[in-house]
PDB file of C-alpha atoms in Angstrom:
ATOM      1  CA  MET A1137     142.271  85.698 104.857  1.00  0.00           C
ATOM      2  CA  ASP A1138     142.483  89.391 105.665  1.00  0.00           C
ATOM      3  CA  ARG A1139     139.639  91.480 107.051  1.00  0.00           C
ATOM      4  CA  GLU A1140     138.549  92.961 103.699  1.00  0.00           C
ATOM      5  CA  GLN A1141     138.444  89.552 102.030  1.00  0.00           C
ATOM      6  CA  LEU A1142     136.483  88.104 104.945  1.00  0.00           C
ATOM      7  CA  ILE A1143     133.954  90.943 104.886  1.00  0.00           C
ATOM      8  CA  LYS A1144     133.596  90.683 101.094  1.00  0.00           C
ATOM      9  CA  LYS A1145     133.037  86.917 101.384  1.00  0.00           C
ATOM     10  CA  VAL A1146     130.325  87.415 104.014  1.00  0.00           C
ATOM     11  CA  LEU A1147     128.688  90.184 101.950  1.00  0.00           C
ATOM     12  CA  GLU A1148     128.704  87.953  98.846  1.00  0.00           C
ATOM     13  CA  ARG A1149     126.981  85.173 100.813  1.00  0.00           C
ATOM     14  CA  LEU A1150     124.544  87.677 102.271  1.00  0.00           C
ATOM     15  CA  GLY A1151     123.725  89.174  98.852  1.00  0.00           C
ATOM     16  CA  SER A1152     123.249  85.776  97.261  1.00  0.00           C
ATOM     17  CA  GLU A1153     121.031  84.571 100.088  1.00  0.00           C
ATOM     18  CA  ALA A1154     119.002  87.806 100.037  1.00  0.00           C
ATOM     19  CA  LEU A1155     118.242  87.307  96.326  1.00  0.00           C
ATOM     20  CA  GLN A1156     117.216  83.702  96.934  1.00  0.00           C
ATOM     21  CA  ARG A1157     114.845  84.787  99.713  1.00  0.00           C
ATOM     22  CA  LEU A1158     113.406  87.667  97.679  1.00  0.00           C
ATOM     23  CA  ARG A1159     112.730  85.359  94.751  1.00  0.00           C
ATOM     24  CA  ALA A1160     111.279  82.681  97.037  1.00  0.00           C
ATOM     25  CA  ASN A1161     108.943  85.236  98.635  1.00  0.00           C
ATOM     26  CA  ILE A1162     107.409  86.380  95.357  1.00  0.00           C
ATOM     27  CA  ASN A1163     106.948  82.752  94.351  1.00  0.00           C
ATOM     28  CA  LYS A1164     105.447  81.779  97.703  1.00  0.00           C
ATOM     29  CA  ASP A1165     103.052  84.718  98.022  1.00  0.00           C
ATOM     30  CA  GLY A1166     101.822  84.407  94.431  1.00  0.00           C
ATOM     31  CA  THR A1167     103.027  87.796  93.218  1.00  0.00           C
ATOM     32  CA  ARG A1168     105.226  86.299  90.484  1.00  0.00           C
ATOM     33  CA  ALA A1169     103.475  86.516  87.129  1.00  0.00           C
ATOM     34  CA  SER A1170     105.693  86.851  84.070  1.00  0.00           C
ATOM     35  CA  GLY A1171     108.970  86.309  85.913  1.00  0.00           C
ATOM     36  CA  ALA A1172     110.233  89.759  84.901  1.00  0.00           C
ATOM     37  CA  LEU A1173     110.642  90.956  88.501  1.00  0.00           C
ATOM     38  CA  HIS A1174     112.305  87.675  89.502  1.00  0.00           C
ATOM     39  CA  ASP A1175     114.723  87.887  86.577  1.00  0.00           C
ATOM     40  CA  SER A1176     115.487  91.582  87.097  1.00  0.00           C
ATOM     41  CA  MET A1177     116.943  91.052  90.593  1.00  0.00           C
ATOM     42  CA  TYR A1178     120.681  91.352  91.145  1.00  0.00           C
ATOM     43  CA  TYR A1179     123.065  92.797  93.709  1.00  0.00           C
ATOM     44  CA  LYS A1180     126.431  94.546  93.797  1.00  0.00           C
ATOM     45  CA  ILE A1181     128.916  94.786  96.617  1.00  0.00           C
ATOM     46  CA  VAL A1182     130.009  98.404  97.029  1.00  0.00           C
ATOM     47  CA  LYS A1183     132.774  98.667  99.627  1.00  0.00           C
ATOM     48  CA  THR A1184     131.052  97.420 102.795  1.00  0.00           C
ATOM     49  CA  ARG A1185     127.427  97.448 101.650  1.00  0.00           C
ATOM     50  CA  ILE A1186     125.161  95.435  99.402  1.00  0.00           C
ATOM     51  CA  ASP A1187     123.070  97.277  96.814  1.00  0.00           C
ATOM     52  CA  ILE A1188     120.098  95.237  95.590  1.00  0.00           C
ATOM     53  CA  TYR A1189     118.475  96.144  92.277  1.00  0.00           C
ATOM     54  CA  MET A1190     115.194  95.061  90.701  1.00  0.00           C
ATOM     55  CA  ALA A1191     112.450  96.272  88.387  1.00  0.00           C
ATOM     56  CA  ASN A1192     110.962  99.611  89.471  1.00  0.00           C
ATOM     57  CA  TYR A1193     107.485  98.159  90.040  1.00  0.00           C
ATOM     58  CA  ALA A1194     108.801  95.997  92.898  1.00  0.00           C
ATOM     59  CA  LYS A1195     107.864  98.799  95.299  1.00  0.00           C
ATOM     60  CA  ALA A1196     104.206  98.563  94.215  1.00  0.00           C
ATOM     61  CA  ILE A1197     104.220  94.827  94.893  1.00  0.00           C
ATOM     62  CA  ASP A1198     106.026  95.234  98.207  1.00  0.00           C
ATOM     63  CA  GLU A1199     104.086  98.211  99.577  1.00  0.00           C
ATOM     64  CA  GLY A1200     100.949  98.170  97.443  1.00  0.00           C
ATOM     65  CA  THR A1201      99.661 101.346  95.872  1.00  0.00           C
ATOM     66  CA  ASN A1202      97.289 103.901  97.226  1.00  0.00           C
ATOM     67  CA  PRO A1203      94.045 104.694  95.441  1.00  0.00           C
ATOM     68  CA  ARG A1204      94.363 107.594  93.049  1.00  0.00           C
ATOM     69  CA  ALA A1205      92.106 109.823  91.035  1.00  0.00           C
ATOM     70  CA  GLY A1206      91.806 109.882  87.299  1.00  0.00           C
ATOM     71  CA  LYS A1207      91.937 107.226  84.635  1.00  0.00           C
ATOM     72  CA  PRO A1208      94.797 104.781  84.137  1.00  0.00           C
ATOM     73  CA  SER A1209      97.128 105.406  81.214  1.00  0.00           C
ATOM     74  CA  SER A1210      97.125 103.139  78.187  1.00  0.00           C
ATOM     75  CA  TYR A1211     100.647 102.104  79.216  1.00  0.00           C
ATOM     76  CA  PHE A1212      99.356 100.918  82.617  1.00  0.00           C
ATOM     77  CA  VAL A1213      96.459  99.087  80.944  1.00  0.00           C
ATOM     78  CA  SER A1214      98.930  97.354  78.600  1.00  0.00           C
ATOM     79  CA  LYS A1215     100.981  96.221  81.606  1.00  0.00           C
ATOM     80  CA  ILE A1216      97.824  94.820  83.232  1.00  0.00           C
ATOM     81  CA  LYS A1217      97.013  93.009  79.976  1.00  0.00           C
ATOM     82  CA  LYS A1218     100.514  91.509  79.876  1.00  0.00           C
ATOM     83  CA  TRP A1219     100.129  90.408  83.513  1.00  0.00           C
ATOM     84  CA  MET A1220      96.760  88.814  82.697  1.00  0.00           C
ATOM     85  CA  GLN A1221      98.254  86.925  79.777  1.00  0.00           C
ATOM     86  CA  SER A1222     101.175  85.660  81.874  1.00  0.00           C
ATOM     87  CA  LYS A1223      98.675  84.376  84.437  1.00  0.00           C
ATOM     88  CA  GLY A1224      96.499  82.819  81.740  1.00  0.00           C
ATOM     89  CA  LEU A1225      93.605  85.180  82.492  1.00  0.00           C
ATOM     90  CA  THR A1226      91.263  86.346  79.752  1.00  0.00           C
ATOM     91  CA  GLY A1227      88.826  88.365  81.826  1.00  0.00           C
ATOM     92  CA  LYS A1228      85.058  88.305  81.993  1.00  0.00           C
ATOM     93  CA  ILE A1229      83.982  91.353  80.021  1.00  0.00           C
ATOM     94  CA  ARG A1230      82.506  90.415  76.660  1.00  0.00           C
ATOM     95  CA  ASN A1231      82.077  92.476  73.540  1.00  0.00           C
ATOM     96  CA  LYS A1232      78.804  92.736  71.583  1.00  0.00           C
ATOM     97  CA  SER A1233      79.421  89.454  69.754  1.00  0.00           C
ATOM     98  CA  GLY A1234      79.803  87.610  73.071  1.00  0.00           C
ATOM     99  CA  LYS A1235      83.573  87.049  72.907  1.00  0.00           C
ATOM    100  CA  VAL A1236      85.668  87.812  75.971  1.00  0.00           C
ATOM    101  CA  ASN A1237      87.507  91.098  75.422  1.00  0.00           C
ATOM    102  CA  ILE A1238      90.859  91.033  77.235  1.00  0.00           C
ATOM    103  CA  ASN A1239      91.439  94.720  76.483  1.00  0.00           C
ATOM    104  CA  LYS A1240      88.238  95.791  78.223  1.00  0.00           C
ATOM    105  CA  SER A1241      88.957  93.407  81.088  1.00  0.00           C
ATOM    106  CA  ALA A1242      92.480  94.837  81.471  1.00  0.00           C
ATOM    107  CA  ARG A1243      91.064  98.372  81.506  1.00  0.00           C
ATOM    108  CA  ALA A1244      88.503  97.367  84.189  1.00  0.00           C
ATOM    109  CA  ILE A1245      91.260  95.874  86.364  1.00  0.00           C
ATOM    110  CA  ALA A1246      93.446  98.963  85.874  1.00  0.00           C
ATOM    111  CA  GLU A1247      90.540 101.208  86.884  1.00  0.00           C
ATOM    112  CA  SER A1248      89.947  99.052  89.960  1.00  0.00           C
ATOM    113  CA  VAL A1249      93.632  99.359  90.925  1.00  0.00           C
ATOM    114  CA  TYR A1250      93.343 103.131  90.563  1.00  0.00           C
ATOM    115  CA  LYS A1251      90.186 103.192  92.650  1.00  0.00           C
ATOM    116  CA  ARG A1252      91.181 100.728  95.409  1.00  0.00           C
ATOM    117  CA  GLY A1253      94.941 100.205  95.243  1.00  0.00           C
ATOM    118  CA  THR A1254      96.781  96.891  95.124  1.00  0.00           C
ATOM    119  CA  ILE A1255      96.836  93.924  96.222  1.00  0.00           C
ATOM    120  CA  LYS A1256      93.447  92.828  97.551  1.00  0.00           C
ATOM    121  CA  ARG A1257      94.579  89.656  99.356  1.00  0.00           C
ATOM    122  CA  PHE A1258      97.152  91.736 101.260  1.00  0.00           C
ATOM    123  CA  GLY A1259      94.553  94.309 102.284  1.00  0.00           C
ATOM    124  CA  TYR A1260      95.739  96.649  99.498  1.00  0.00           C
ATOM    125  CA  LYS A1261      98.958  97.119 101.473  1.00  0.00           C
ATOM    126  CA  GLY A1262     101.372  95.038  99.358  1.00  0.00           C
ATOM    127  CA  SER A1263     103.061  91.723 100.088  1.00  0.00           C
ATOM    128  CA  ASN A1264     105.978  93.090 102.155  1.00  0.00           C
ATOM    129  CA  PHE A1265     108.283  90.632 100.374  1.00  0.00           C
ATOM    130  CA  LEU A1266     111.334  92.920 100.686  1.00  0.00           C
ATOM    131  CA  ASP A1267     111.344  93.410 104.451  1.00  0.00           C
ATOM    132  CA  ARG A1268     110.494  89.763 105.107  1.00  0.00           C
ATOM    133  CA  ALA A1269     113.446  88.552 103.040  1.00  0.00           C
ATOM    134  CA  ILE A1270     116.016  91.118 104.153  1.00  0.00           C
ATOM    135  CA  ASN A1271     115.198  90.925 107.879  1.00  0.00           C
ATOM    136  CA  ASN A1272     115.297  87.141 107.742  1.00  0.00           C
ATOM    137  CA  VAL A1273     118.704  87.118 106.051  1.00  0.00           C
ATOM    138  CA  ILE A1274     120.187  89.783 108.323  1.00  0.00           C
ATOM    139  CA  ASN A1275     119.081  87.916 111.445  1.00  0.00           C
ATOM    140  CA  GLU A1276     120.620  84.720 110.096  1.00  0.00           C
ATOM    141  CA  PHE A1277     123.915  86.371 109.175  1.00  0.00           C
ATOM    142  CA  ASP A1278     124.393  88.521 112.292  1.00  0.00           C
ATOM    143  CA  ASP A1279     126.990  86.125 113.721  1.00  0.00           C
ATOM    144  CA  ASP A1280     128.973  85.951 110.469  1.00  0.00           C
ATOM    145  CA  LEU A1281     129.032  89.730 110.147  1.00  0.00           C
ATOM    146  CA  LEU A1282     130.059  90.138 113.774  1.00  0.00           C
ATOM    147  CA  THR A1283     132.845  87.565 113.331  1.00  0.00           C
ATOM    148  CA  ALA A1284     134.152  89.387 110.242  1.00  0.00           C
ATOM    149  CA  TRP A1285     134.039  92.732 112.037  1.00  0.00           C
ATOM    150  CA  MET A1286     135.702  91.324 115.165  1.00  0.00           C
ATOM    151  CA  SER A1287     138.449  89.762 113.026  1.00  0.00           C
ATOM    152  CA  GLY A1288     139.213  93.177 111.593  1.00  0.00           C
ATOM    153  CA  LEU A1289     139.165  94.751 115.042  1.00  0.00           C
ATOM    154  CA  GLU A1290     141.597  92.135 116.366  1.00  0.00           C
ATOM    155  CA  ASP A1291     143.940  92.816 113.436  1.00  0.00           C
ATOM    156  CA  GLU A1292     143.831  96.553 114.159  1.00  0.00           C
ATOM    157  CA  LEU A1293     144.506  95.985 117.870  1.00  0.00           C
ATOM    158  CA  ASN A1294     147.457  93.718 117.039  1.00  0.00           C
ATOM    159  CA  LYS A1295     148.897  96.445 114.784  1.00  0.00           C
ATOM    160  CA  ILE A1296     148.568  98.987 117.610  1.00  0.00           C
ATOM    161  CA  GLU A1297     150.307  96.631 120.098  1.00  0.00           C
ATOM    162  CA  THR A1298     153.087  95.858 117.612  1.00  0.00           C
ATOM    163  CA  ASN A1299     153.696  99.508 116.709  1.00  0.00           C
ATOM    164  CA  GLY A1300     153.087 100.889 120.165  1.00  0.00           C
TER     165      GLY A1300
END
């Protein structure tokens, strides 16, 4: 196996393992709701790097969001409502007839997110699921990456000796 094939093989293993760890982290820390983030994750090998892709709101889960001024958009409220439904939450706010009103509950949660940030159990700082997964995988694969790199270096040195 030549150097490029060896590096690609290691990167494929690394990318696959990174996705497994990322998905495991959102399951373990309870930030998986609908499964949309989980299902959106994929990676591509581009030359000698791994590009990992996922839904754009992953950053908010990973880092949390800062408090902000103003009122949440109806789009944001609808996303909160969808999250509530995927978690089986109906809310606590009732309308005049005494029925729980999920729309008002979703708006109240959205306003709280705007006022305080996300995610309370992580101190409004986010779950840090990205760094935890990636650092763990990189530490585990250091030897494989070094071996692949050294193999390529040995091949280059042998070419120099042969041609020199």
